[in-house]
Amino acid sequence: MPAETCALPPPVEALLARVRRGRSLLVLDYDGTLAPFRADRMAATPDPALLPALGRLAAAPRVRLVVLSGRPLAELERLLALDPLPELWGVHGWEHRLPDGRRDDPPLPASLASTLDAEQRRLAALDPARLERKVATLALHWRGVEAQAAQALQEQVAPRWRELAASAPELELRRFDGGLELRAAGRDKGRAMRELLASEPAGTPACYLGDDDTDEDAFRALADRAEGDSGDTTLGVLVAEEARPSAAGARVAPAEVRLLLDRWADAAGAPPAQPPAAPASDSPGASALGES
C-alpha cells in the first residue's frame, strides 16, 4: 500500500497538511526511535528500513532534519549511516554539529567538569561498559544486566548521585531507559527544542519523535509553543507500543516510524529514494547480482 494512503494519528495528519505548504522542522531521537535498544550501545545501529526515508529527508531542501540524542556526537557520527549527516545535537543539547560539520557547542562550566571527573575517578573500579563519561554527564548503564546485578549497581551509585544533585543546583539526576544519569543542569532536550523553534520562521511546522522520559522535555517545549499557535504547527510524537502519560500530542508504534518518515518526505516533496548501486562487474559476462 502506498505510504500516502496509510493513515497516521489525526494530529500527525493535520501537521503533514501544513508540511506540504513549505519549510518544516523534523527532530528525531536516536535510541528507541531510530535504532532498537541493544545491550552493547555501539551495536545500536539505525533500523535499515528507515534509511531510505532518512536519506530522502536529509536531501529535501524544504526539511530541516535534526537528530537530538543523549548520546555523544562522536557516537552519532559513527552510527548514523547517512551521507551527508544531518544536523546533530548530542548529550541532550550540550554538543551541536551543524550539517557542514562545524561545531557550536555550549560552554560547560569548569567546576561542573571537575565534579564529574572526580565522580568518575571515585567509580573507576566499575566496568567501563557500565559507567559512561560524556562531556556534561555521567551515565550508569544496566541494560542487558541480570536484575540482581542491576539492582546492586543502582544501590552502589544512586545514593551518592542523589546527594550530589540535591546539594548542587547545577547538577540533576535523571533516569533513562536502561540507566541513570548525573548531568549538568541548564540544558536538556526541551531547551534544545526551544532553540530550534526560535531559529525557524514563525509558523514553521515542527515535530519531535521520541520514546523515553528525557524526550518529555522536548514534548513539553512543543506543547508550550502549541498553546500560543493559531493552528496545528507543532507536535510531539511518542514512539511506544502502548499509550502512557506523556506531554506528546500523538503516539505511533515503533513499526509506524517508517511510515511517518515516508509520509513527511512525500509531503515535503523530497526526491525519491535512490536504489542501491549495482556491484561492480569484473567481467563483461558477469551478472549484476554476482556469480554464485
Short mmCIF file of C-alpha atoms in Angstrom, two decimals, residues 111-124 133 138 160 164:
data_model
loop_
_atom_site.label_atom_id
_atom_site.label_comp_id
_atom_site.label_asym_id
_atom_site.label_seq_id
_atom_site.Cartn_x
_atom_site.Cartn_y
_atom_site.Cartn_z
CA SER A 111 33.60 23.46 38.06
CA LEU A 112 30.98 21.06 36.72
CA ALA A 113 33.52 19.22 34.60
CA SER A 114 35.73 18.84 37.68
CA THR A 115 32.85 17.43 39.73
CA LEU A 116 32.03 14.86 37.07
CA ASP A 117 35.71 13.96 36.68
CA ALA A 118 36.04 13.39 40.42
CA GLU A 119 32.97 11.16 40.49
CA GLN A 120 34.29 9.18 37.52
CA ARG A 121 37.56 8.59 39.40
CA ARG A 122 35.63 7.51 42.51
CA LEU A 123 33.84 4.85 40.44
CA ALA A 124 36.89 3.78 38.45
CA ARG A 133 31.58 9.72 30.83
CA LEU A 138 28.00 10.53 33.85
CA ARG A 160 25.71 9.26 46.22
CA LEU A 164 25.26 15.38 44.74
#
